Short mmCIF file of C-alpha atoms in Angstrom, two decimals:
data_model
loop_
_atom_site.label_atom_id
_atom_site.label_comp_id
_atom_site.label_asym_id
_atom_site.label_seq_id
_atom_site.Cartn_x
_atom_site.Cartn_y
_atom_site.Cartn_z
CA UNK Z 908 -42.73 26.88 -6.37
CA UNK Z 909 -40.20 25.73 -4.01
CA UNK Z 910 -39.36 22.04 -3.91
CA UNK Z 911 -39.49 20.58 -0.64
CA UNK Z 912 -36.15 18.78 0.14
CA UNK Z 913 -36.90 15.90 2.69
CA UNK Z 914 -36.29 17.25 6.13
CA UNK Z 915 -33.40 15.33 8.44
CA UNK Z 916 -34.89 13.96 11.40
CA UNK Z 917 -35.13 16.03 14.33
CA UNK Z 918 -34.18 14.79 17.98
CA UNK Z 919 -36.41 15.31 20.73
CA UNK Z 920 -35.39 16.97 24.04
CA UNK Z 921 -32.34 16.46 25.49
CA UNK Z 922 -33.23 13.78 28.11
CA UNK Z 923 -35.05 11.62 25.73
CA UNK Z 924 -34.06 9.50 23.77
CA UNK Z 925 -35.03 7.43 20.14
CA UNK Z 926 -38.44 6.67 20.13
CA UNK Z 927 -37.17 3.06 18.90
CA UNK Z 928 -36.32 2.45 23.03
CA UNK Z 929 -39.57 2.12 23.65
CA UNK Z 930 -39.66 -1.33 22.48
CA UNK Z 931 -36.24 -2.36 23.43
CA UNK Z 932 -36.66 -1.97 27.17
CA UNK Z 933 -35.33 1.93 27.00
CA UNK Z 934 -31.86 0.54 24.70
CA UNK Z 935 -30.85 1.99 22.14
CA UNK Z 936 -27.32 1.98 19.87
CA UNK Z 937 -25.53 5.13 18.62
CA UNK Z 938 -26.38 3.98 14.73
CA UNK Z 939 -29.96 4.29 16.27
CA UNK Z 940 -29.48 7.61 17.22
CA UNK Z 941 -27.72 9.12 14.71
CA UNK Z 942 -30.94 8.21 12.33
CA UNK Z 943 -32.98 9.47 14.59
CA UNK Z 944 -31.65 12.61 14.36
CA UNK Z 945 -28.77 13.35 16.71
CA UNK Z 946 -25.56 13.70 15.41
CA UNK Z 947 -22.34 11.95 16.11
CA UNK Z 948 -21.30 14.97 18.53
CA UNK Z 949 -24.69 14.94 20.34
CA UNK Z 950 -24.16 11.62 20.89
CA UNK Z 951 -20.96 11.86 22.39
CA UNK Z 952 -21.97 15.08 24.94
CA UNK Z 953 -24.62 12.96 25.76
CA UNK Z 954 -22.45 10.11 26.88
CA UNK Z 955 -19.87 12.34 28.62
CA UNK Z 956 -21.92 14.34 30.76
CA UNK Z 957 -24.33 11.41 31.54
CA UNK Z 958 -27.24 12.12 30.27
CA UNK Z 959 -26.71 8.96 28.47
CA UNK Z 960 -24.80 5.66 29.20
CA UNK Z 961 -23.43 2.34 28.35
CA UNK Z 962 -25.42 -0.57 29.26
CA UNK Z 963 -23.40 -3.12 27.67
CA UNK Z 964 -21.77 -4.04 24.48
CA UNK Z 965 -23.14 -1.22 22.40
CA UNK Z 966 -26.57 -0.30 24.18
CA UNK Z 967 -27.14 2.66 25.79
CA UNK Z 968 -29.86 4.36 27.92
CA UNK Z 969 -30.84 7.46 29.43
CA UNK Z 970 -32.33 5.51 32.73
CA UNK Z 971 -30.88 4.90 35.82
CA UNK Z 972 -30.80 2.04 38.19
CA UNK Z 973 -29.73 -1.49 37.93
CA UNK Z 974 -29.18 -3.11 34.28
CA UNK Z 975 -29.64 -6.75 34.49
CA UNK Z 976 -32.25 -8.44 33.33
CA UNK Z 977 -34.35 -6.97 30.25
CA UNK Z 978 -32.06 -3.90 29.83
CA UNK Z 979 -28.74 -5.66 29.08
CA UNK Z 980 -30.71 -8.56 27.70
CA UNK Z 981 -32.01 -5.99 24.79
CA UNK Z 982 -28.46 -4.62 25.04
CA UNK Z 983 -26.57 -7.95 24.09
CA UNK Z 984 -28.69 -8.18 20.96
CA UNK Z 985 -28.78 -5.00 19.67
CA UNK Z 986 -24.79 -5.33 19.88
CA UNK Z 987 -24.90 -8.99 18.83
CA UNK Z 988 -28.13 -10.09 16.91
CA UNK Z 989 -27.27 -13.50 16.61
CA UNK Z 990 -26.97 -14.17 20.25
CA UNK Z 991 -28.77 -15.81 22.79
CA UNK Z 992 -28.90 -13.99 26.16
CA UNK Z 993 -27.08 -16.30 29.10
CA UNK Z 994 -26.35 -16.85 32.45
CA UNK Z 995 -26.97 -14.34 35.02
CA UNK Z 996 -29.15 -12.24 32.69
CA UNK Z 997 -31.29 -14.91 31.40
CA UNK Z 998 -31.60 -15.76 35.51
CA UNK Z 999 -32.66 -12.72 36.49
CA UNK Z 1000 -35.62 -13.38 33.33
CA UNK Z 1001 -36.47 -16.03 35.15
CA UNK Z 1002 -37.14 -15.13 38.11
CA UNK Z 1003 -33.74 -16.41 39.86
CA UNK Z 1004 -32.00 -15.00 42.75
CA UNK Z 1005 -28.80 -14.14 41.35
CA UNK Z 1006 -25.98 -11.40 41.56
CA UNK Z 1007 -27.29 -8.88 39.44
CA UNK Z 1008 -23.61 -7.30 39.34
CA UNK Z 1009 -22.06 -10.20 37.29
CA UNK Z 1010 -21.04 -9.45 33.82
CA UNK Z 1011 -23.39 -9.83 30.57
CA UNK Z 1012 -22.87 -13.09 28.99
CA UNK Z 1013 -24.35 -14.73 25.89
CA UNK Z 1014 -23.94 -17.61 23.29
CA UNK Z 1015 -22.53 -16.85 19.84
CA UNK Z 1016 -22.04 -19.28 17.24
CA UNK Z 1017 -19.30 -16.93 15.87
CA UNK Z 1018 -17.71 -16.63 18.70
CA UNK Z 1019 -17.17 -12.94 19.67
CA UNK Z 1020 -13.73 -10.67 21.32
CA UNK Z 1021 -15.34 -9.00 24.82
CA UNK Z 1022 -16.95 -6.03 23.99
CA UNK Z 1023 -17.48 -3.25 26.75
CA UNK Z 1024 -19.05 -5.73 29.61
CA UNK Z 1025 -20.10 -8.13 27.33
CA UNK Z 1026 -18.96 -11.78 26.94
CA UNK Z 1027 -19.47 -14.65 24.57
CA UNK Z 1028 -19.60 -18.24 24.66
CA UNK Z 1029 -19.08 -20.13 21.52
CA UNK Z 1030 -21.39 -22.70 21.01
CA UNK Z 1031 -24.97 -22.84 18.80
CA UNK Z 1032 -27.32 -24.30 21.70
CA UNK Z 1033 -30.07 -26.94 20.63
CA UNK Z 1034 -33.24 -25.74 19.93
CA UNK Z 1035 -35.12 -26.88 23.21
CA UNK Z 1036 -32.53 -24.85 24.94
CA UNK Z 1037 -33.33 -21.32 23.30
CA UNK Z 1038 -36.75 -19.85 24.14
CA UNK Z 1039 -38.27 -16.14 23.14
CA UNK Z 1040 -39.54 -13.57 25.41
CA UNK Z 1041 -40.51 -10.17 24.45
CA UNK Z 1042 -38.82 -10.73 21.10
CA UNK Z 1043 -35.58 -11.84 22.63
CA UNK Z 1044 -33.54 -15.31 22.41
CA UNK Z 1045 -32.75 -16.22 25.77
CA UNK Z 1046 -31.79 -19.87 27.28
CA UNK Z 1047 -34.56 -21.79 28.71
CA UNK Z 1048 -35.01 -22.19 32.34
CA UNK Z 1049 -33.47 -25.40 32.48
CA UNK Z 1050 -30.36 -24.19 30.50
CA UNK Z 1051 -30.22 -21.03 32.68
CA UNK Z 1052 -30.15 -23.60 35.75
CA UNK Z 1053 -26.75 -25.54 34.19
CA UNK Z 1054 -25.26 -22.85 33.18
CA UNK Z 1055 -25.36 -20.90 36.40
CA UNK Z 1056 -24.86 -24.30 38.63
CA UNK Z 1057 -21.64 -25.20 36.26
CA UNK Z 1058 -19.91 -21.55 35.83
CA UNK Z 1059 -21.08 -18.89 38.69
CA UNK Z 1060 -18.97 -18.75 41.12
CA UNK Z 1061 -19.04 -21.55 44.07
CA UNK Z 1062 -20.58 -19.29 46.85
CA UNK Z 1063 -23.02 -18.14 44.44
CA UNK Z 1064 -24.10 -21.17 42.42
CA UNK Z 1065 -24.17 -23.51 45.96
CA UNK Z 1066 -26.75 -21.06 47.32
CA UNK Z 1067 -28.53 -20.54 43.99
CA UNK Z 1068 -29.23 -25.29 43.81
CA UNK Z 1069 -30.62 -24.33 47.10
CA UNK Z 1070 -33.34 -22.10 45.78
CA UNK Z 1071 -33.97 -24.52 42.69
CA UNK Z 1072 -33.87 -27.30 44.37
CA UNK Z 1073 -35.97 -26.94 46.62
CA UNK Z 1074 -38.54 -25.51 43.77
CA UNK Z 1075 -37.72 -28.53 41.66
CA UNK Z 1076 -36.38 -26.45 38.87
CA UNK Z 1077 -33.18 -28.96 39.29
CA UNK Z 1078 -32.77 -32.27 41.05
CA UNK Z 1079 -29.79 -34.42 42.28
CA UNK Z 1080 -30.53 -36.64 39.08
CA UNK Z 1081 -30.33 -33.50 36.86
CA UNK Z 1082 -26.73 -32.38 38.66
CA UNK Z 1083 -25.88 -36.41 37.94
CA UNK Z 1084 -27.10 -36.64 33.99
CA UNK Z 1085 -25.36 -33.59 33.28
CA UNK Z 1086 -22.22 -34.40 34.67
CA UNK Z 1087 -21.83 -37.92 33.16
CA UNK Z 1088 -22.64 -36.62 29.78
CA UNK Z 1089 -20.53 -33.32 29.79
CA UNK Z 1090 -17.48 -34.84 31.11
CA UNK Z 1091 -14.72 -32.83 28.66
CA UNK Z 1092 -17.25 -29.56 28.89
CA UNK Z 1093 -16.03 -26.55 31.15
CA UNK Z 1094 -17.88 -26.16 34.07
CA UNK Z 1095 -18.32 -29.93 34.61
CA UNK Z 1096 -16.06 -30.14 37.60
CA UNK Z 1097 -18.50 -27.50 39.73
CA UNK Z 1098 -21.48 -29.25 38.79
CA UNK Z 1099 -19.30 -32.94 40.43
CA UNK Z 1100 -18.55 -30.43 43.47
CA UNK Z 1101 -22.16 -29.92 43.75
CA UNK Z 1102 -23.30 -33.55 43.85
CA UNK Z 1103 -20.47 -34.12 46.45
CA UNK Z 1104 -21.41 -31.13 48.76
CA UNK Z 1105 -25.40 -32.24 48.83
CA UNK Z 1106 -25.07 -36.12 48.95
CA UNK Z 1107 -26.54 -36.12 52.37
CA UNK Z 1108 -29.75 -34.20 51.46
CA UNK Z 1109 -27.72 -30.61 52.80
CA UNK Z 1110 -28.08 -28.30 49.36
CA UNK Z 1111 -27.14 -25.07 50.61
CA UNK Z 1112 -24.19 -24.13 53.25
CA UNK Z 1113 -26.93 -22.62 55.95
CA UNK Z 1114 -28.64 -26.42 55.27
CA UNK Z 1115 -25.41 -28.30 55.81
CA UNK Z 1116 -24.60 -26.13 58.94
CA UNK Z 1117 -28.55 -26.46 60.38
CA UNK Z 1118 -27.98 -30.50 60.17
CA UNK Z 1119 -24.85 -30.25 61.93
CA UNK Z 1120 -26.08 -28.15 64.48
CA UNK Z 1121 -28.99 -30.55 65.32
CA UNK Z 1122 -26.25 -33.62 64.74
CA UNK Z 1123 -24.62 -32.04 67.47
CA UNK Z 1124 -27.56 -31.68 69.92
CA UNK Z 1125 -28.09 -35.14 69.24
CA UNK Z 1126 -31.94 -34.47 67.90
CA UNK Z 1127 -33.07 -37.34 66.02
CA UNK Z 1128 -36.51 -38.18 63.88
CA UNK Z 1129 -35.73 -35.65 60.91
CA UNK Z 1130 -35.35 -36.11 57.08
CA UNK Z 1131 -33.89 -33.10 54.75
CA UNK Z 1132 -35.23 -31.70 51.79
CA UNK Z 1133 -38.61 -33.20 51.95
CA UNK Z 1134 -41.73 -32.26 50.00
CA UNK Z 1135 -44.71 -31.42 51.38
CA UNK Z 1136 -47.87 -30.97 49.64
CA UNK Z 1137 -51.36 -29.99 50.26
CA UNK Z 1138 -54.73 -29.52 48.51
CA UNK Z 1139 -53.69 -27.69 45.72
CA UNK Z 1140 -50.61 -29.53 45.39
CA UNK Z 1141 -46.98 -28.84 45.77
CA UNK Z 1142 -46.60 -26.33 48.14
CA UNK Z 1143 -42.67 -26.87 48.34
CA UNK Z 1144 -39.41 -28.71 49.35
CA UNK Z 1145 -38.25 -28.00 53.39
CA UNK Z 1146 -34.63 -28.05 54.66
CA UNK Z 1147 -36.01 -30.09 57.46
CA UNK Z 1148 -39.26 -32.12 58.38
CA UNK Z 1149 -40.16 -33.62 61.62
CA UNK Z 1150 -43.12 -35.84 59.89
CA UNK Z 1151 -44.85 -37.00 63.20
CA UNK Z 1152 -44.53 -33.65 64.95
CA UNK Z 1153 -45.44 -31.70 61.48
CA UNK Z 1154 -43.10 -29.22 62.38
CA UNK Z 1155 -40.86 -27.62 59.67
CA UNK Z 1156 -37.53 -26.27 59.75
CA UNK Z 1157 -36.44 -23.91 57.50
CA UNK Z 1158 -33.35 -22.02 57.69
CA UNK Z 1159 -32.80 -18.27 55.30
CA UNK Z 1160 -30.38 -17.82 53.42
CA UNK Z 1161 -29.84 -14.36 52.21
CA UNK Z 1162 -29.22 -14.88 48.44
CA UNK Z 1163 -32.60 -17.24 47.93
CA UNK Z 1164 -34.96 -15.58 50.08
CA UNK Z 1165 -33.62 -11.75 49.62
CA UNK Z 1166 -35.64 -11.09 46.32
CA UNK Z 1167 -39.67 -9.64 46.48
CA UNK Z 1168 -40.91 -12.57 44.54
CA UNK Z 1169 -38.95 -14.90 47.05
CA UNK Z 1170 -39.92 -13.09 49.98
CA UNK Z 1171 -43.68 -13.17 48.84
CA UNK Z 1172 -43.41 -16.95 48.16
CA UNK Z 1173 -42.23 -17.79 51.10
CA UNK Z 1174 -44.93 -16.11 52.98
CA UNK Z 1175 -47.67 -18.02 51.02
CA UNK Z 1176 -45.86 -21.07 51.43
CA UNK Z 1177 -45.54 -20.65 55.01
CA UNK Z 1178 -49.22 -19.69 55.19
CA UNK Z 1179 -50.26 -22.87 53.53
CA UNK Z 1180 -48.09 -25.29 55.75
CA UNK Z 1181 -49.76 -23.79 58.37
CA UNK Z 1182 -53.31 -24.61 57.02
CA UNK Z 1183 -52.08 -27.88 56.43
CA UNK Z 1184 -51.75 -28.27 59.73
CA UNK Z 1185 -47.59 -27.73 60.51
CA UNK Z 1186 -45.95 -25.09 62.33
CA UNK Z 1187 -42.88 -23.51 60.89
CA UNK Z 1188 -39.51 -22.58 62.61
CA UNK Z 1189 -37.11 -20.12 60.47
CA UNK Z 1190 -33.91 -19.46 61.33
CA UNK Z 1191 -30.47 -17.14 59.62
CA UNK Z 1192 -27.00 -17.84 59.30
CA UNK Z 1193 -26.38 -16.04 62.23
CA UNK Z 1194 -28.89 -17.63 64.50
CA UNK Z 1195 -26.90 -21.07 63.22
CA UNK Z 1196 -23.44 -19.54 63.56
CA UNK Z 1197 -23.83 -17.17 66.82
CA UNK Z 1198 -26.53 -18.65 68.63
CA UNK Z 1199 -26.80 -22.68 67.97
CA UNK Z 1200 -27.85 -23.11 71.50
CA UNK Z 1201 -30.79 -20.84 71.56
CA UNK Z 1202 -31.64 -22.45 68.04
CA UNK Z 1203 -31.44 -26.09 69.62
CA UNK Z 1204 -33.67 -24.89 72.84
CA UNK Z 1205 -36.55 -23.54 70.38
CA UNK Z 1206 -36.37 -26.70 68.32
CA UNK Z 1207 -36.74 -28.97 71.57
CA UNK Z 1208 -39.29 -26.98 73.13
CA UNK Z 1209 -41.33 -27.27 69.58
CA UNK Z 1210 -40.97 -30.90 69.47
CA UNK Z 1211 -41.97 -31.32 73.36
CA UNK Z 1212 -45.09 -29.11 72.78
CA UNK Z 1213 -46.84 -32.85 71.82
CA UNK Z 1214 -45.81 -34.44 75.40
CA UNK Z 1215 -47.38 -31.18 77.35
#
């Protein structure tokens, strides 16, 4: 009777890949492979005519489309186990509106050499600062928030305290503890930049242009960045409240409002200022930049509608 020799695994079709993807949000690693059944040649006509590709670090996939988020999150710790997905990756987690084009970075206690996209900060974070989702160590909200504020670049983290400030993810007083406590840290100096930039209540460069503007037309009786709240509570911070004409103010900035989630939030918000009893004004950049006149005449003619 022949003995039966334990078979080598077989790969599946072409297209697919390790069945171990599944629960590593379609990432994989060539050691992965290779015990799954494709060999070290496979692997390699794979990569080169595309059917497969390089996240980051030393994940791959067979899917197509944008990679931040879970994908290179499950691709910085199948590269580095020990690590704790950061910055713009942990954002997009969260729900932030970031650059999704920025490179991978996470914390390593180790400390790690760049590895094909992916970067490494060394540092072992406190335990209130490391959360896991979906079995993956990421940085918590609040963390996410510093670490974008302090090291994105300017253009990028100024409109990005708009959006979480005005969700209360971060405050001035945040901006303020962190600075005075993480004086030698890198990425200190942006996070003083940003408490000199929104000292008068201005926390995005649309908001600090829309309070010029209506400096300029010499319209008085607003305050910025006030919170309103209804029934069920918070409904949200506004760039700009005229309290005894409830009329809001609110001026769109590409970045913070370009997302589905944001552009669905704002809608509900909008729809419950409205049951509360204010009406909403939005304007763009370019309504600000090209058209501050027309902007100024819609304002005034909102603010008259009381006196007709």
């Amino acid at each position: 009777m022949a003995s039966l020799a334990p078979s080598r695994p077989q790969p599946a079709p072409r297209y697919a890949t390790p069945l171990v993807a599944d629960a590593q949000g379609d990432v994989f690693t060539r050691a992965q492979a290779v015990a799954a059944g494709w060999s070290e040649r496979q692997v390699d006509r794979r990569l080169a005519s595309g059917r497969w590709r390089r996240v980051v670090g030393r994940g791959l996939t067979a899917r197509s489309g944008p990679d931040a988020g879970w994908r290179r999150a499950w691709a910085t710790q199948l590269t580095w186990p020990e690590s704790v997905v950061a910055l713009t990756d942990a954002a997009v987690i969260h729900g932030f509106p970031v650059s999704r084009e920025a490179p991978a970075v996470a914390y390593s206690p180790a400390g790690r050499r760049p590895l094909s996209g992916l970067s490494a900060l060394r540092r072992t974070l406190p335990d209130e600062d490391v959360e896991l989702a979906a079995d993956l160590a990421l940085t918590t909200r609040r963390r996410t928030a510093h670490d974008c504020l302090a090291l994105l670049d300017w253009p990028d983290a100024l409109d990005l305290y708009a959006w979480l400030s005005t969700r209360e993810v971060v405050t001035r007083d945040d901006l303020s503890g962190w600075a005075l406590t993480e004086t030698s840290c890198h990425g200190t100096p942006q996070l003083v930049r940003l408490l000199q930039v929104t000292r008068h209540g201005a926390v995005s460069r649309a908001e600090d242009l829309l309070h010029r503007v209506l400096r300029g037309g010499r319209i008085v009786g607003w305050q910025a960045g006030v919170r309103i709240d209804d029934a069920e509570g918070r409904i949200g911070v506004f760039d700009v409240v005229f309290a005894r004409q409830r009329l809001v103010v609110e001026v769109d900035g590409h970045r913070a409002h370009s997302t589905p989630t944001a552009f669905q939030e704002d809608r509900h918000k909008q729809n419950r200022l409205v049951n509360a009893g204010y009406r909403v004004l939005r304007f763009t950049w370019r309504d600000l930049i090209d058209h501050p006149d027309r902007v100024l005449a819609q304002i005034r003619c909102a603010l008259n509608e009381d006196h007709r």
